[in-house]
Amino acid sequence: MTERDIPKSWSLGKAREPDITTRLSRSGQLNETKMSGVPPADSSSKSVKQSKPNTSEQLPPSGRGSGKVPRWLKSWVLWVLLLTLVPGSIAFMATSMLLKLPSAPNCPSIFWPLASASVRLHCAQLAASKQTVKDLLQAIALVKQLPQSHPLRSEIDRLLEQWSRDILKLADESFQQGKLEEAIATARQIPEDMAAHKLVTEQITDWEKIWSEAEGIYQQAENEMREQHWHDAFMAAAKLLRVDNKFWSSIKYDQLNRLITTAREDGDKLAKAENLAQSGSVDNLLKAIKIAESIQKESYVYQKAQEAIPQFGRTMLDLAQKRLDNREADEAISIAQQIPLSTGLQSETEDFVAIAEAQRNAWIGNVAGLETAISQAQQIDPSRAVYDKAQQLIARWQLEIEDVSKLEKAREIASQGTINDLTAAIAEAQQVPENNPRGEEARAEINGWVAQIQTIEDRPYLERAEEIAVLEDINSLGAAIAEANQIRRGRALYREAQRKIAIWTAKIERIEDQPYLDQARELARSGNLSAAINVAQQIPSGRALSGEAQAAIDDWRSQIRARENWKRAREVALTGTPQALAEAIRLANRVPRSNILSSDASIAIDQWSQQILDIARSQGESDISRAIETAKLIPRNSAVYNAAQEQIRTWREFLNPAPTPEQQFDPLLPNRFQPQQ
């Protein structure tokens, strides 16, 4: 049987049969041939040669008369053909037999208990050449049972060690492909009596350690993603590149990076949704819910998005409640009906709308509206969360029906507008208890009707006071104030009366205090500022003209200080020293620009500054440093300030001359002739 007769499970593949196996196989075939009695190729040639003499011996001897030789035996052509064909055929057959290889054994059909060592080794190598776990294990099983004393034992041990390591290598390939369990199962198939088995436990421990480390890194990155710490998540993912496993460092790393990128995009969406929700508008809340709904389940931000959606819906429900508290029932119902089903607030929304519709009818304020509200509230099922609230509202509205009837009757009575009618309306409204739902409304109506009664009663006092105050003299204004003061505190027209009293009082104060202010101003115009101040101070503070008088007093005092400073400045300047002149300039600068002396002070400042500059120039002829200090006394608002500064720069340049170009760049004098700053 040839190699093509071997089944697929025993295919040689691309493996090449070792030389020792070939030798053993060939020697085995030769021995089997001898035992079976089949002659070798060279024995055929020898038998042919031996047959030729026998043929010639059977012919009758020549020259004997016993028989006649046939003519065809005498033909030389026949003998040439025989001598050519027979040796050629024999040579061809011998060559073919010598060159023909022995057929390979049929490994799957061999009865292994009787198989020879060479056959086992040959078939094991064929199986191992396929480099699969199953075939390598079969190869190991074929030869490991051979006796230790076998002549090929060293070769067998070497092959067993190689095949065991090949299995471990295949297991590691599975591990690198991300198949940890398969790798462990493959490695544990190595027989325990193999020398390579001691590496199995160590290798499995190493794999599990690497796998656990990679899973920990992956878990860390997932946790960072859930907390939306994107930078930390990327940093954690980068650690996978250092994991000694191709599956984690390539496939899982790329997968994790894509997940982080997607999660970050979803995180930005969620952040945008939260920012929109913070605005508090219904449209933005609906947009926020829609954005949160667009985040897929596979995203690590999905859970937070799902938690945010009910929060956004709850915010909308709170907005609706605020509108309802402000009695904007239509707007509140509209907001509640827009809350999406994804918020999980459908039952709460329905309850809210049912209560809001009932309250909207109750707020109409008449008996029909209250009866409609009660009917709507009674339709709420006891299993609903707002059932208790509905029952409380029903009880309240039933009381309100009675209160509304009384208030409507009171309003009808008060519509006549007379004191008696208003008094009767108040009595009717007072029948509504304060703790009743409409008690506050009844109190408000009563207060309004009381104010109307007080207005009717007190208006004549205020009208008479206004008529008296028309003359606007002290006596008339005083009488008007007395008339208006009859309106007591707490009455409806009290504030109006007090406002008019304040106006009339101010007019009286102006009439009384105006002569003092006029006299003071006359004294000030005459130059007697001290007397003017004394007269103006006779107007007490808090009176109508006290503010105007105080402003005039402040102005006159400023003028007095300006005169004193101007006088003092001229006296100090008479000394003529630079310091005295500088002090005179300082005093003159205190004269306000609005004062009449301001122009004289400006002229004097320029003159005194010129004197200081002249003194400084005189000092500069002998003491430049002293001259500089003197020139510095000239103020900035002086006309000669710029000239003084120019003179100071000239003196400083003289004291600190700049180095010449030759001195500046002299390498022998690097520090002596540097320009001073």
Short mmCIF file of C-alpha atoms in Angstrom, two decimals, residues 200-453:
data_model
loop_
_atom_site.label_atom_id
_atom_site.label_comp_id
_atom_site.label_asym_id
_atom_site.label_seq_id
_atom_site.Cartn_x
_atom_site.Cartn_y
_atom_site.Cartn_z
CA VAL A 200 2.00 22.57 32.47
CA THR A 201 1.15 23.79 35.97
CA GLU A 202 3.62 26.63 35.71
CA GLN A 203 2.30 27.63 32.30
CA ILE A 204 -1.35 27.49 33.41
CA THR A 205 -0.57 29.61 36.47
CA ASP A 206 1.17 32.14 34.25
CA TRP A 207 -1.78 32.22 31.85
CA GLU A 208 -4.31 32.68 34.65
CA LYS A 209 -2.22 35.46 36.18
CA ILE A 210 -1.97 37.29 32.85
CA TRP A 211 -5.68 36.78 32.21
CA SER A 212 -6.64 38.00 35.68
CA GLU A 213 -4.45 41.07 35.29
CA ALA A 214 -6.01 41.86 31.90
CA GLU A 215 -9.53 41.41 33.25
CA GLY A 216 -8.69 43.72 36.17
CA ILE A 217 -7.45 46.42 33.79
CA TYR A 218 -10.56 46.02 31.65
CA GLN A 219 -12.79 46.24 34.72
CA GLN A 220 -10.96 49.36 35.90
CA ALA A 221 -11.51 51.02 32.53
CA GLU A 222 -15.20 50.06 32.64
CA ASN A 223 -15.57 51.58 36.12
CA GLU A 224 -13.92 54.81 34.95
CA MET A 225 -16.29 54.91 31.99
CA ARG A 226 -19.32 54.51 34.23
CA GLU A 227 -18.07 57.46 36.29
CA GLN A 228 -17.41 59.39 33.05
CA HIS A 229 -13.69 59.76 33.84
CA TRP A 230 -12.65 59.51 30.20
CA HIS A 231 -8.98 60.38 30.62
CA ASP A 232 -8.55 57.82 33.38
CA ALA A 233 -10.38 55.25 31.26
CA PHE A 234 -7.97 55.79 28.34
CA MET A 235 -4.99 55.56 30.69
CA ALA A 236 -6.31 52.28 32.08
CA ALA A 237 -6.90 50.91 28.57
CA ALA A 238 -3.30 51.73 27.61
CA LYS A 239 -2.13 49.24 30.26
CA LEU A 240 -3.50 46.41 28.07
CA LEU A 241 -0.73 47.10 25.56
CA ARG A 242 1.76 45.81 28.14
CA VAL A 243 -0.18 42.57 28.77
CA ASP A 244 1.64 39.47 27.47
CA ASN A 245 -1.34 38.26 25.44
CA LYS A 246 -2.10 39.15 21.84
CA PHE A 247 -5.86 38.84 22.35
CA TRP A 248 -5.90 41.42 25.19
CA SER A 249 -3.18 43.71 23.80
CA SER A 250 -4.74 43.95 20.35
CA ILE A 251 -8.35 42.82 19.97
CA LYS A 252 -9.59 43.70 23.45
CA TYR A 253 -7.52 46.90 23.53
CA ASP A 254 -9.05 48.08 20.25
CA GLN A 255 -12.50 47.04 21.44
CA LEU A 256 -12.03 48.91 24.73
CA ASN A 257 -10.81 52.04 22.95
CA ARG A 258 -13.89 52.01 20.73
CA LEU A 259 -16.10 51.54 23.77
CA ILE A 260 -14.46 54.46 25.58
CA THR A 261 -14.82 56.69 22.53
CA THR A 262 -18.47 55.75 22.15
CA ALA A 263 -19.09 56.14 25.88
CA ARG A 264 -17.43 59.55 25.86
CA GLU A 265 -19.68 60.66 23.01
CA ASP A 266 -22.67 59.37 24.95
CA GLY A 267 -21.36 61.12 28.06
CA ASP A 268 -21.23 64.39 26.14
CA LYS A 269 -24.81 63.77 25.06
CA LEU A 270 -25.89 63.17 28.64
CA ALA A 271 -24.03 66.29 29.83
CA LYS A 272 -25.79 68.31 27.13
CA ALA A 273 -29.12 66.86 28.25
CA GLU A 274 -28.41 67.78 31.88
CA ASN A 275 -27.47 71.33 30.88
CA LEU A 276 -30.70 71.66 28.93
CA ALA A 277 -32.69 70.34 31.89
CA GLN A 278 -31.13 72.91 34.22
CA SER A 279 -32.69 75.73 32.21
CA GLY A 280 -36.08 74.76 33.63
CA SER A 281 -38.04 75.28 30.42
CA VAL A 282 -40.44 72.63 29.16
CA ASP A 283 -38.99 72.58 25.62
CA ASN A 284 -35.45 72.05 26.89
CA LEU A 285 -36.60 69.31 29.26
CA LEU A 286 -38.26 67.48 26.37
CA LYS A 287 -35.06 67.83 24.32
CA ALA A 288 -33.04 66.50 27.27
CA ILE A 289 -35.29 63.43 27.55
CA LYS A 290 -35.01 62.78 23.81
CA ILE A 291 -31.20 62.97 23.94
CA ALA A 292 -31.06 60.61 26.93
CA GLU A 293 -33.34 58.15 25.13
CA SER A 294 -30.95 58.06 22.15
CA ILE A 295 -28.18 56.46 24.25
CA GLN A 296 -28.07 52.75 23.41
CA LYS A 297 -28.10 49.86 25.89
CA GLU A 298 -24.55 48.87 24.95
CA SER A 299 -23.20 52.19 26.22
CA TYR A 300 -21.65 52.38 29.66
CA VAL A 301 -23.55 55.64 30.19
CA TYR A 302 -26.87 53.91 29.48
CA GLN A 303 -27.63 53.29 33.15
CA LYS A 304 -27.05 56.92 34.10
CA ALA A 305 -29.12 58.03 31.13
CA GLN A 306 -31.97 55.79 32.25
CA GLU A 307 -31.69 57.25 35.75
CA ALA A 308 -31.74 60.79 34.35
CA ILE A 309 -34.90 60.34 32.24
CA PRO A 310 -37.27 59.96 35.25
CA GLN A 311 -35.53 62.92 36.90
CA PHE A 312 -36.19 65.08 33.85
CA GLY A 313 -39.83 63.94 33.87
CA ARG A 314 -40.08 64.70 37.59
CA THR A 315 -38.78 68.21 36.91
CA MET A 316 -41.53 68.69 34.32
CA LEU A 317 -44.11 67.47 36.83
CA ASP A 318 -42.75 69.94 39.40
CA LEU A 319 -43.08 72.76 36.88
CA ALA A 320 -46.67 71.73 36.24
CA GLN A 321 -47.34 71.72 39.99
CA LYS A 322 -45.94 75.25 40.35
CA ARG A 323 -48.23 76.46 37.59
CA LEU A 324 -51.15 74.74 39.30
CA ASP A 325 -50.22 76.38 42.62
CA ASN A 326 -50.42 79.72 40.79
CA ARG A 327 -53.88 78.72 39.55
CA GLU A 328 -52.62 78.39 35.96
CA ALA A 329 -54.51 75.13 35.49
CA ASP A 330 -54.51 75.07 31.67
CA GLU A 331 -50.74 75.55 31.47
CA ALA A 332 -50.15 72.97 34.20
CA ILE A 333 -52.26 70.35 32.41
CA SER A 334 -50.48 71.07 29.10
CA ILE A 335 -47.06 70.52 30.69
CA ALA A 336 -48.12 67.29 32.39
CA GLN A 337 -49.57 65.86 29.18
CA GLN A 338 -46.23 66.38 27.37
CA ILE A 339 -44.27 64.17 29.79
CA PRO A 340 -43.06 61.14 27.71
CA LEU A 341 -43.96 57.58 28.67
CA SER A 342 -40.25 56.70 28.94
CA THR A 343 -40.05 58.65 32.20
CA GLY A 344 -42.17 56.01 33.93
CA LEU A 345 -44.45 58.69 35.38
CA GLN A 346 -47.55 57.85 33.41
CA SER A 347 -49.72 56.99 36.43
CA GLU A 348 -48.55 60.08 38.34
CA THR A 349 -49.18 62.23 35.30
CA GLU A 350 -52.70 60.88 34.87
CA ASP A 351 -53.44 61.52 38.55
CA PHE A 352 -52.08 65.05 38.31
CA VAL A 353 -54.19 65.85 35.27
CA ALA A 354 -57.33 64.48 36.93
CA ILE A 355 -56.80 66.63 40.04
CA ALA A 356 -55.83 69.70 37.97
CA GLU A 357 -58.96 69.48 35.82
CA ALA A 358 -61.12 69.26 38.93
CA GLN A 359 -59.36 72.22 40.55
CA ARG A 360 -59.71 74.27 37.36
CA ASN A 361 -63.47 73.92 37.56
CA ALA A 362 -63.46 74.66 41.30
CA TRP A 363 -61.59 77.92 40.72
CA ILE A 364 -64.39 79.29 38.57
CA GLY A 365 -65.80 80.46 41.88
CA ASN A 366 -69.46 79.56 41.46
CA VAL A 367 -71.58 76.70 42.72
CA ALA A 368 -71.77 75.02 39.30
CA GLY A 369 -68.00 74.92 38.96
CA LEU A 370 -67.60 73.44 42.43
CA GLU A 371 -70.22 70.77 41.74
CA THR A 372 -68.41 69.81 38.51
CA ALA A 373 -65.10 69.62 40.37
CA ILE A 374 -66.62 67.36 43.01
CA SER A 375 -68.04 65.07 40.32
CA GLN A 376 -64.62 64.78 38.61
CA ALA A 377 -62.80 64.08 41.86
CA GLN A 378 -65.29 61.37 42.81
CA GLN A 379 -64.34 59.44 39.64
CA ILE A 380 -60.78 58.86 40.89
CA ASP A 381 -60.37 55.18 41.80
CA PRO A 382 -59.46 54.34 45.43
CA SER A 383 -56.39 52.47 44.17
CA ARG A 384 -54.84 55.67 42.82
CA ALA A 385 -52.16 57.48 44.79
CA VAL A 386 -54.10 60.77 44.77
CA TYR A 387 -57.33 59.27 46.07
CA ASP A 388 -56.84 60.68 49.59
CA LYS A 389 -56.06 64.13 48.20
CA ALA A 390 -59.16 63.97 46.03
CA GLN A 391 -61.31 63.11 49.05
CA GLN A 392 -59.87 66.07 50.97
CA LEU A 393 -60.64 68.38 48.07
CA ILE A 394 -64.18 67.04 47.82
CA ALA A 395 -64.79 67.80 51.49
CA ARG A 396 -63.36 71.28 51.05
CA TRP A 397 -65.40 72.00 47.94
CA GLN A 398 -68.58 70.88 49.66
CA LEU A 399 -67.93 73.50 52.36
CA GLU A 400 -67.10 76.04 49.69
CA ILE A 401 -70.48 75.56 48.05
CA GLU A 402 -72.12 76.90 51.23
CA ASP A 403 -69.53 79.69 51.55
CA VAL A 404 -69.90 80.72 47.94
CA SER A 405 -73.66 81.06 48.37
CA LYS A 406 -73.18 83.39 51.33
CA LEU A 407 -70.47 85.44 49.58
CA GLU A 408 -72.59 85.82 46.45
CA LYS A 409 -75.45 87.11 48.60
CA ALA A 410 -73.11 89.52 50.44
CA ARG A 411 -71.71 90.87 47.16
CA GLU A 412 -75.21 91.44 45.85
CA ILE A 413 -76.08 93.47 48.98
CA ALA A 414 -72.84 95.50 48.83
CA SER A 415 -73.39 96.43 45.20
CA GLN A 416 -75.79 99.24 46.34
CA GLY A 417 -72.75 101.10 47.79
CA THR A 418 -74.39 102.79 50.77
CA ILE A 419 -73.03 102.55 54.30
CA ASN A 420 -76.06 100.54 55.44
CA ASP A 421 -75.77 98.15 52.51
CA LEU A 422 -72.04 97.70 53.02
CA THR A 423 -72.62 97.06 56.73
CA ALA A 424 -75.24 94.42 55.90
CA ALA A 425 -72.89 92.80 53.37
CA ILE A 426 -70.16 92.62 56.02
CA ALA A 427 -72.54 90.92 58.43
CA GLU A 428 -73.49 88.36 55.79
CA ALA A 429 -69.87 87.61 54.89
CA GLN A 430 -68.89 87.23 58.51
CA GLN A 431 -71.03 84.09 58.61
CA VAL A 432 -68.26 82.33 56.68
CA PRO A 433 -65.90 80.84 59.32
CA GLU A 434 -62.26 81.82 59.08
CA ASN A 435 -61.11 78.19 58.89
CA ASN A 436 -63.42 77.45 55.96
CA PRO A 437 -61.93 77.23 52.43
CA ARG A 438 -63.50 80.58 51.50
CA GLY A 439 -62.75 82.19 54.87
CA GLU A 440 -59.78 84.12 53.52
CA GLU A 441 -61.79 85.33 50.55
CA ALA A 442 -64.59 86.45 52.88
CA ARG A 443 -62.09 88.41 55.04
CA ALA A 444 -60.76 90.13 51.94
CA GLU A 445 -64.25 91.15 50.86
CA ILE A 446 -65.05 92.39 54.36
CA ASN A 447 -61.85 94.49 54.47
CA GLY A 448 -62.75 96.03 51.12
CA TRP A 449 -66.24 96.95 52.24
CA VAL A 450 -64.90 98.39 55.53
CA ALA A 451 -62.49 100.55 53.51
CA GLN A 452 -65.39 101.79 51.40
CA ILE A 453 -67.33 102.75 54.53
#
